[in-house]
Coordinates of C-alpha atoms and ligand atoms in Angstrom, one line a residue:
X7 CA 69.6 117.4 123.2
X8 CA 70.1 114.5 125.8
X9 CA 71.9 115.9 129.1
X10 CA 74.1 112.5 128.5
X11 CA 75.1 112.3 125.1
X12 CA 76.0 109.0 123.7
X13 CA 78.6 110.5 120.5
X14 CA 81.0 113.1 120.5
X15 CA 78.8 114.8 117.9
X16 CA 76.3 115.4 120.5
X17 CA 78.7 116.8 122.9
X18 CA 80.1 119.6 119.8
X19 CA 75.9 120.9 120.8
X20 CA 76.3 120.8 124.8
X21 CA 79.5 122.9 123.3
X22 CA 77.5 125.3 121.4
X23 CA 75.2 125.8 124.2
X24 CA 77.9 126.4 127.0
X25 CA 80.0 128.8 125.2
X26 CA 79.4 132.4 124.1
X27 CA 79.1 132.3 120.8
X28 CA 82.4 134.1 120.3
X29 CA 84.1 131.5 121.7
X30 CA 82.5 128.8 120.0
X31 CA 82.8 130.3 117.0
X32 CA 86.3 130.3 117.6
X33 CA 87.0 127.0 118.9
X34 CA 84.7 125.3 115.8
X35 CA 85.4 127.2 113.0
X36 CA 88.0 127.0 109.7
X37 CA 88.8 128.8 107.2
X38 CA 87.0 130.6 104.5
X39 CA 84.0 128.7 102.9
X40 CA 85.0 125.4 105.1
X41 CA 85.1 123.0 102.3
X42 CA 87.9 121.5 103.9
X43 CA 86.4 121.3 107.4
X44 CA 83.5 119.6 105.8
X45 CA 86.0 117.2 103.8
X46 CA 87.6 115.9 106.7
X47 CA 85.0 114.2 108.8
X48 CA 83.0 113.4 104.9
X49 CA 86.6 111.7 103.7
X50 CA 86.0 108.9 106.6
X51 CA 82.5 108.6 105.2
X52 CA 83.9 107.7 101.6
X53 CA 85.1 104.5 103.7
X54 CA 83.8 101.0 104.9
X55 CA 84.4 98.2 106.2
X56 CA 86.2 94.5 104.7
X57 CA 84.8 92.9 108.4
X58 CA 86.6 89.2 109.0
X59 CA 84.6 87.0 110.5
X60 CA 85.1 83.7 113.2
X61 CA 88.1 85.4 114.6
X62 CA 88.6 85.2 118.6
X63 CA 87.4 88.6 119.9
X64 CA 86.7 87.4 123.2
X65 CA 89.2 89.9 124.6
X66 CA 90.3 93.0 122.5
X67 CA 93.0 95.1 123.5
X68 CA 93.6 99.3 122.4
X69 CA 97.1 99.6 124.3
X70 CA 100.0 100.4 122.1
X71 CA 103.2 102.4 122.1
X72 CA 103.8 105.9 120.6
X73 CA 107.3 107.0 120.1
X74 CA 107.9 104.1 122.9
X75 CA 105.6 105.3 125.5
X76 CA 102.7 102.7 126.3
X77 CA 99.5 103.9 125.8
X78 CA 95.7 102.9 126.6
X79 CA 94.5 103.5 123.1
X80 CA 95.9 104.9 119.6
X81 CA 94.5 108.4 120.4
X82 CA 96.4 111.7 121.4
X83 CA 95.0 115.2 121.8
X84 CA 96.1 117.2 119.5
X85 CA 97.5 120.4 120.8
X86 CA 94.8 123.6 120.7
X87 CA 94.9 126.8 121.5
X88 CA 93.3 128.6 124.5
X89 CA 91.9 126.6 127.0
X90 CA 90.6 128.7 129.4
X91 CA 88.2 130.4 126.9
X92 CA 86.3 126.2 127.1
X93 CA 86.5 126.3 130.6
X94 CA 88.1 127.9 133.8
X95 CA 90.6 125.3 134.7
X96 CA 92.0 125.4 130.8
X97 CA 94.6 122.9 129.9
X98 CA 95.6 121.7 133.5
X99 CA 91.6 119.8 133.0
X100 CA 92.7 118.5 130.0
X101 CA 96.1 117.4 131.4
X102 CA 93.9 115.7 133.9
X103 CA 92.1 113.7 131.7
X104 CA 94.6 112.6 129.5
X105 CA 96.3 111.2 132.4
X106 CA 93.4 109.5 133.5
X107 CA 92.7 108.1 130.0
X108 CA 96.6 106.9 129.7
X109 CA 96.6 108.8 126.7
X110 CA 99.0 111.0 125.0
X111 CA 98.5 115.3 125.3
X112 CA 100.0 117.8 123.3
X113 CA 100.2 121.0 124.5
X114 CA 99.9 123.9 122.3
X115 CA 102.3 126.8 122.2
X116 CA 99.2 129.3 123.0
X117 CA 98.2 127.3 126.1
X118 CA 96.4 129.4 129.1
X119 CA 97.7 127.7 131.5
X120 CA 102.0 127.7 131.5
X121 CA 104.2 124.4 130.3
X122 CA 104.9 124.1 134.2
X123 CA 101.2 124.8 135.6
X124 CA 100.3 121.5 133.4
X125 CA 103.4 119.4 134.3
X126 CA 102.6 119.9 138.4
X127 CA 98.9 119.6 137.9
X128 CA 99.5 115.1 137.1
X129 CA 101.3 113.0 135.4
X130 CA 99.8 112.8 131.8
X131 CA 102.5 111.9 129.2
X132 CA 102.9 115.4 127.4
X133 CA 104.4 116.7 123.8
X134 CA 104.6 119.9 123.4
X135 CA 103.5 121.8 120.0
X136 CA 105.4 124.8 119.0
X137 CA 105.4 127.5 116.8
X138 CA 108.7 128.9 115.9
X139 CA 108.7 133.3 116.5
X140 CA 111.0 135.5 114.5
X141 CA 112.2 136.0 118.0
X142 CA 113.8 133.0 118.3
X143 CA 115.3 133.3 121.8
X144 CA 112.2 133.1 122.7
X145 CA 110.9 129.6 121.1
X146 CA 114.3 128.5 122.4
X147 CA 113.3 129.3 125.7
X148 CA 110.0 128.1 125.2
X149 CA 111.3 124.4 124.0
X150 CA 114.1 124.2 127.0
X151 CA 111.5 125.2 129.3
X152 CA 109.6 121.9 128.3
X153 CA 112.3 119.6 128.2
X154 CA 113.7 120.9 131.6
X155 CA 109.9 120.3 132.6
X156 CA 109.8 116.6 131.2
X157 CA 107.6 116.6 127.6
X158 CA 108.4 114.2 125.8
X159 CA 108.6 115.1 122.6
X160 CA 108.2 118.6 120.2
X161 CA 105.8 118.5 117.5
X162 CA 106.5 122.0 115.1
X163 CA 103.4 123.0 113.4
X164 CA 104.8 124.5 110.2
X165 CA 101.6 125.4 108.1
X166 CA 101.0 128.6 109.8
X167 CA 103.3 131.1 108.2
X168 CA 100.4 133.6 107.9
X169 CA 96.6 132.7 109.3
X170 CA 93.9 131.4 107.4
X171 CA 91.1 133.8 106.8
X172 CA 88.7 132.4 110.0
X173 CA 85.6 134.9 108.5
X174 CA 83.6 134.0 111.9
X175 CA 86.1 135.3 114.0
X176 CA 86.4 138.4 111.9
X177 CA 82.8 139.1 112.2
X178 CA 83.0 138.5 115.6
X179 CA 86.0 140.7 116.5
X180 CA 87.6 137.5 118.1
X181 CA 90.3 139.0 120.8
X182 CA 93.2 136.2 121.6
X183 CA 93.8 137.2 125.6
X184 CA 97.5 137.6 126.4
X185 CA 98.9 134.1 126.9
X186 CA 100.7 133.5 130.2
X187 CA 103.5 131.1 128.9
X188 CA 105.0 134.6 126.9
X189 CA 104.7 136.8 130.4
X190 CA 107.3 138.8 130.6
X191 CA 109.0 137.4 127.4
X192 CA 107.2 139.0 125.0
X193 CA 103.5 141.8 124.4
X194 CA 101.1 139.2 123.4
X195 CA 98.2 142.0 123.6
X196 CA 98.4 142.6 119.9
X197 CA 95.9 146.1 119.5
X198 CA 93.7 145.1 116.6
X199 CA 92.3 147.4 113.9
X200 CA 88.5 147.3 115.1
X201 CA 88.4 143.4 113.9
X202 CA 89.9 140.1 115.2
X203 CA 93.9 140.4 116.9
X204 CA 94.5 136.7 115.6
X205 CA 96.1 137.6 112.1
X206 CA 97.5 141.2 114.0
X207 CA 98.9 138.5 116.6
X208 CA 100.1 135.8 114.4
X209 CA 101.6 138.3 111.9
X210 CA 103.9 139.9 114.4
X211 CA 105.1 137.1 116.1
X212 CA 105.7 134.1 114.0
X213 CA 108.4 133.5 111.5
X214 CA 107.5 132.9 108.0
X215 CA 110.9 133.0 106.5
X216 CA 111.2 130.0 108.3
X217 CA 112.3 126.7 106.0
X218 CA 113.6 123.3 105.7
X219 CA 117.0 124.8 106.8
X220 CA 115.5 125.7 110.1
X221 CA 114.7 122.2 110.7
X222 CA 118.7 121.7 111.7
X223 CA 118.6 124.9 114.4
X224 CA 115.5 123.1 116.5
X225 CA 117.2 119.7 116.6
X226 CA 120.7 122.1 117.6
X227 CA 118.7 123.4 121.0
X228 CA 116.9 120.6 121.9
X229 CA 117.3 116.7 122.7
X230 CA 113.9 115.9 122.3
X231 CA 112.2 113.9 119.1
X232 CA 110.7 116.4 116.6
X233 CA 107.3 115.6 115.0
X234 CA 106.7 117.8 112.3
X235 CA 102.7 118.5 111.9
X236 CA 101.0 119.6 108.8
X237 CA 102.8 117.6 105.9
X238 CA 99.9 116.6 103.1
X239 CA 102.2 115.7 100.4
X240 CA 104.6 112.9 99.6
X241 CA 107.3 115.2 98.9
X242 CA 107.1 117.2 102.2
X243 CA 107.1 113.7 103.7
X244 CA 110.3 112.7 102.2
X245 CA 111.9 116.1 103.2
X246 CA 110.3 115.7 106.6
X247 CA 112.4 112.4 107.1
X248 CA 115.2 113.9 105.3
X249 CA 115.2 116.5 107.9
X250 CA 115.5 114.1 111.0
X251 CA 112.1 114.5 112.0
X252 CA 111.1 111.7 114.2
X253 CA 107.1 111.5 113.1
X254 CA 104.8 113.4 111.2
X255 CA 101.5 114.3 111.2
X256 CA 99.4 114.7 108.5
X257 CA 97.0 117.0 109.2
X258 CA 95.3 120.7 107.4
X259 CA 95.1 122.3 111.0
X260 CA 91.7 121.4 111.4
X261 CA 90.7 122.9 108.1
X262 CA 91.5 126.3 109.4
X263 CA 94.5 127.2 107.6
X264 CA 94.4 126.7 103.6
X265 CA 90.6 126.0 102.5
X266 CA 90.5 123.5 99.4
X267 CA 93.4 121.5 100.7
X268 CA 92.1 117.5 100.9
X269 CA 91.2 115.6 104.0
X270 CA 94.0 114.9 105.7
X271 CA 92.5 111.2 105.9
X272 CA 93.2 111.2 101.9
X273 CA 96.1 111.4 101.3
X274 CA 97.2 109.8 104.3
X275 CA 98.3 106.6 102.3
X276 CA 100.2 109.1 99.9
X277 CA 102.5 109.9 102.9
X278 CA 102.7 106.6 104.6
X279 CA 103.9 105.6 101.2
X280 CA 106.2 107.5 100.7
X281 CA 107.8 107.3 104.0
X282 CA 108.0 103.6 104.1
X283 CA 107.9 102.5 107.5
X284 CA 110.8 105.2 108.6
X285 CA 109.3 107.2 111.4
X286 CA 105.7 106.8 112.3
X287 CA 102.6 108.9 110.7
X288 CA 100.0 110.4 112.6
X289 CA 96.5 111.8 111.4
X290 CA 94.4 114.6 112.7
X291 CA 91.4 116.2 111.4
X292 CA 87.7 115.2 111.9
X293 CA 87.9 111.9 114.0
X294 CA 84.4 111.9 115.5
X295 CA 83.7 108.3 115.8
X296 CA 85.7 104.9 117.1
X297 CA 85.3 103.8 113.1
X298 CA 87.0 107.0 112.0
X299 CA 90.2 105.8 114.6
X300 CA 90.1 102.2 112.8
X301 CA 90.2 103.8 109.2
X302 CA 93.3 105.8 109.9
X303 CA 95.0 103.0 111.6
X304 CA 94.2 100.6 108.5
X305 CA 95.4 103.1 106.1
X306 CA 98.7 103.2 108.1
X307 CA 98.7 106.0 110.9
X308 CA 100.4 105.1 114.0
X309 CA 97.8 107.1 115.9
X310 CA 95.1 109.9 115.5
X311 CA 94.9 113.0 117.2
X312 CA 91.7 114.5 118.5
X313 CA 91.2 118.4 118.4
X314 CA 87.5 119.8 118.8
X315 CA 86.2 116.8 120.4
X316 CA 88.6 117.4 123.5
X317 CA 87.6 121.2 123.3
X318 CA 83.8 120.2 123.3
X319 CA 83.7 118.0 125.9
X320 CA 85.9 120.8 127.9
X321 CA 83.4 123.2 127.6
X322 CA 80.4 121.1 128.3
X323 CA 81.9 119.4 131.0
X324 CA 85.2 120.0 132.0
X325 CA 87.5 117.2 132.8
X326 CA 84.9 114.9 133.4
X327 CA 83.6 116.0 129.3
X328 CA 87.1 115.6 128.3
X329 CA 87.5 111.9 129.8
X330 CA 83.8 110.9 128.2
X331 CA 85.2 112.6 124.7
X332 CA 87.8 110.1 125.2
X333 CA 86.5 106.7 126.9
X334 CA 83.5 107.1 123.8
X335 CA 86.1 107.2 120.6
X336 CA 87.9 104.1 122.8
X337 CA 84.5 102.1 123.7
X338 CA 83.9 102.5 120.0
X339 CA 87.0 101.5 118.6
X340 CA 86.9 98.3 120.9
X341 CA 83.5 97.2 119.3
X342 CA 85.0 98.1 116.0
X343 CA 87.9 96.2 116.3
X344 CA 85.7 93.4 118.0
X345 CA 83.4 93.4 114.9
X346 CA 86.0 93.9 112.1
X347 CA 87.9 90.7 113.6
X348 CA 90.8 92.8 115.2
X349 CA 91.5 91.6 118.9
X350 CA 94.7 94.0 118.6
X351 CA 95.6 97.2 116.9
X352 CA 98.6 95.4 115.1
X353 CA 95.8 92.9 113.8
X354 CA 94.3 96.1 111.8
X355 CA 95.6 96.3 108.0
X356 CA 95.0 97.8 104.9
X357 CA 93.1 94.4 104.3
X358 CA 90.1 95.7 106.3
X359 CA 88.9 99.2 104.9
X360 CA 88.4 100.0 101.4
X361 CA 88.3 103.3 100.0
X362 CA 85.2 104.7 97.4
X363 CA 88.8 104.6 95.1
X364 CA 88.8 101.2 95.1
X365 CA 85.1 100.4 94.8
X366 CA 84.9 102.6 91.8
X367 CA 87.8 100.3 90.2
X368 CA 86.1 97.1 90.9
X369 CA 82.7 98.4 89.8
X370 CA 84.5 99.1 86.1
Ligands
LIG649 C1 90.4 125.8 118.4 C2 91.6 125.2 117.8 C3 92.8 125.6 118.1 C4 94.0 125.0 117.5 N1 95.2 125.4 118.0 C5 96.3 124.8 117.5 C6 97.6 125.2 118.0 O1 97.7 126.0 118.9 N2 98.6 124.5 117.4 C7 98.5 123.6 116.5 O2 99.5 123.0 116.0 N3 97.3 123.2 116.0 C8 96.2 123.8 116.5 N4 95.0 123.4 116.0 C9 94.9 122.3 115.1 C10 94.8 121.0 115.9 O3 96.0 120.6 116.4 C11 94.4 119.8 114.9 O4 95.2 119.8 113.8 C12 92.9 119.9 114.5 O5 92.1 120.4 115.5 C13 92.4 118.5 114.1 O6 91.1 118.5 113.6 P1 89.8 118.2 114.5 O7 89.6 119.4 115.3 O8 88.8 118.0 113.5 O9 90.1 117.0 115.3 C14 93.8 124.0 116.6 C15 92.6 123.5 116.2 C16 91.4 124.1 116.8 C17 90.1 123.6 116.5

């Protein structure tokens, strides 16, 4: 493996090599037999290109809003858990880098480092992701403390009423450390049964009663815009909107939730579709490559979100990894916009991919 690696593939193996295997484990993983976590980089395969040719590409531009904030490219990191177990410095590293990048971060409820901690460390634009607990004085708390602390926006993860069966972090006995954000608030060392705490952990603190109706509570306690993440149908999409959510993001949770469900890349057209322009979509789930961030844009996501490749180049390199990660999906989304004939994102349509759907049709 080259010390400099020229992909975010390569930098998933500096990954494997800097972590204990625990951790990596962990941080790479999905559920079951990982049909799904295989589906969602192979869906962007299943895709090429409709290039346009003699088009002016002298000078190419990324930069593009999200929910109004101008951005340096259509990427965000999506929020993951647990930081610190990638690399000492945690999310206030990745915090760093996204500011450097101009892009977007979303923190994750089961950050290391506290909502505060990442706020003083720069000054990346920040969402924050959160869970909703059957203690809901405390998710309260959680979201005011981020307003109050300036994120931008809430994005509620709603396809983790239980946890998906992660068998790598059974075997290994995967321990969650207690999570700083909660101190105080709430025991997040869960005792486990001689296995992993995760599901111990997930089961006693999250709410899964929780439901559309719940939707109305969140937007009660907070001002913020609400993205809702984890919608893969047309009708959740609909509801979503219905709900006064102001985004959604299609996404399986990396894979690591429900095994069998599609790549979130397939039936992103299905929700755009449906939701007709009302709030913007978002994609997540095995972006690897600058092509993979043009696909989703052409099938009509606003933006992607980026999960393990942020975590990989974390634990390889730190901040530094994380801003490579980052500048590599952007150098390669410029060439492929500069080779597609797409100076700007809004030049990128539905005109410029087609899908192995499509190429079956016109082979009949
Ligand atoms: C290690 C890890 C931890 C995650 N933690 C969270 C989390 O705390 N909250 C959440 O909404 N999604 C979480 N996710 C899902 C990501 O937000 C995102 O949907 C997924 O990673 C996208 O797929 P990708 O890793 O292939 O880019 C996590 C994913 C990974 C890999």
């Amino acid at each position: 493996m080259a010390k400099d690696p020229v992909n975010v593939n390569e930098y998933q193996e500096l990954a494997r090599q800097a972590l204990p295997k625990m951790y990596y484990d962990f941080f790479a993983g999905g559920a079951e037999d990982q049909y799904t976590l295989k589906e969602n980089v192979e869906a962007f395969c299943r895709i090429t290109f409709r290039p346009r040719i003699l088009i002016d590409v002298s000078k190419i531009s990324l930069s593009t809003t999200i929910l109004g904030y101008n951005v340096s490219a259509p990427i965000m990191f999506a929020p993951t858990s647990m930081h610190k177990l990638a690399h000492p410095e945690g999310e206030v590293a990745t915090a760093r880098a996204a500011a450097a990048c101009n892009v977007i971060m979303i923190l994750s409820y089961s950050s290391m480092c506290t909502v505060e901690e990442v706020v003083s460390s720069c000054h990346a634009i920040r969402f924050f992701q959160i869970y909703v607990y059957k203690r809901r004085d405390i998710t309260a708390q959680m979201v005011q403390r981020a307003e109050r602390s300036g994120y931008k926006a809430i994005v509620l993860t709603v396809d983790v009423p239980r946890i998906g069966k992660r068998e790598a972090d059974i075997k290994n006995k995967m321990i969650a450390p207690p999570l700083k954000n909660f101190e105080g608030l709430l025991s997040t060392q869960v005792v486990s049964d001689k296995g992993s705490n995760l599901g111990a952990y997930v089961d006693s603190t999250l709410d899964a009663s929780l439901s559309w109706k719940n939707i109305g509570w969140l937007r009660s306690i907070t001002k913020l815009p609400i993205l809702i993440k984890g919608v893969l149908t047309h009708e959740d999409a609909i509801k979503a909107v219905e709900a006064g959510a102001a985004g959604i993001v299609v996404s399986n949770h990396g894979a690591r939730q429900l095994d069998y469900t599609p790549a979130a890349l397939s039936v992103l057209e299905e929700v755009v579709r449906a939701v007709k322009g009302k709030v913007p979509v978002f994609v997540d789930g095995g972006v690897r490559r600058g092509t993979d961030v043009f696909k989703a844009l052409a099938l009509g996501a606003q933006a992607v979100l980026i999960g393990r490749p942020v975590v990989y180049g974390l634990a390889a390199k730190g901040e530094a990894g994380v801003r490579r990660v980052t500048e590599m999906l952007k150098d390669e989304l410029e060439l492929t916009m500069a080779l597609s004939g797409c100076p700007t994102i809004k030049d990128i349509t539905r005109g410029h991919v087609i899908t192995d759907r499509e190429r079956l049709h016109s082979s009949l």
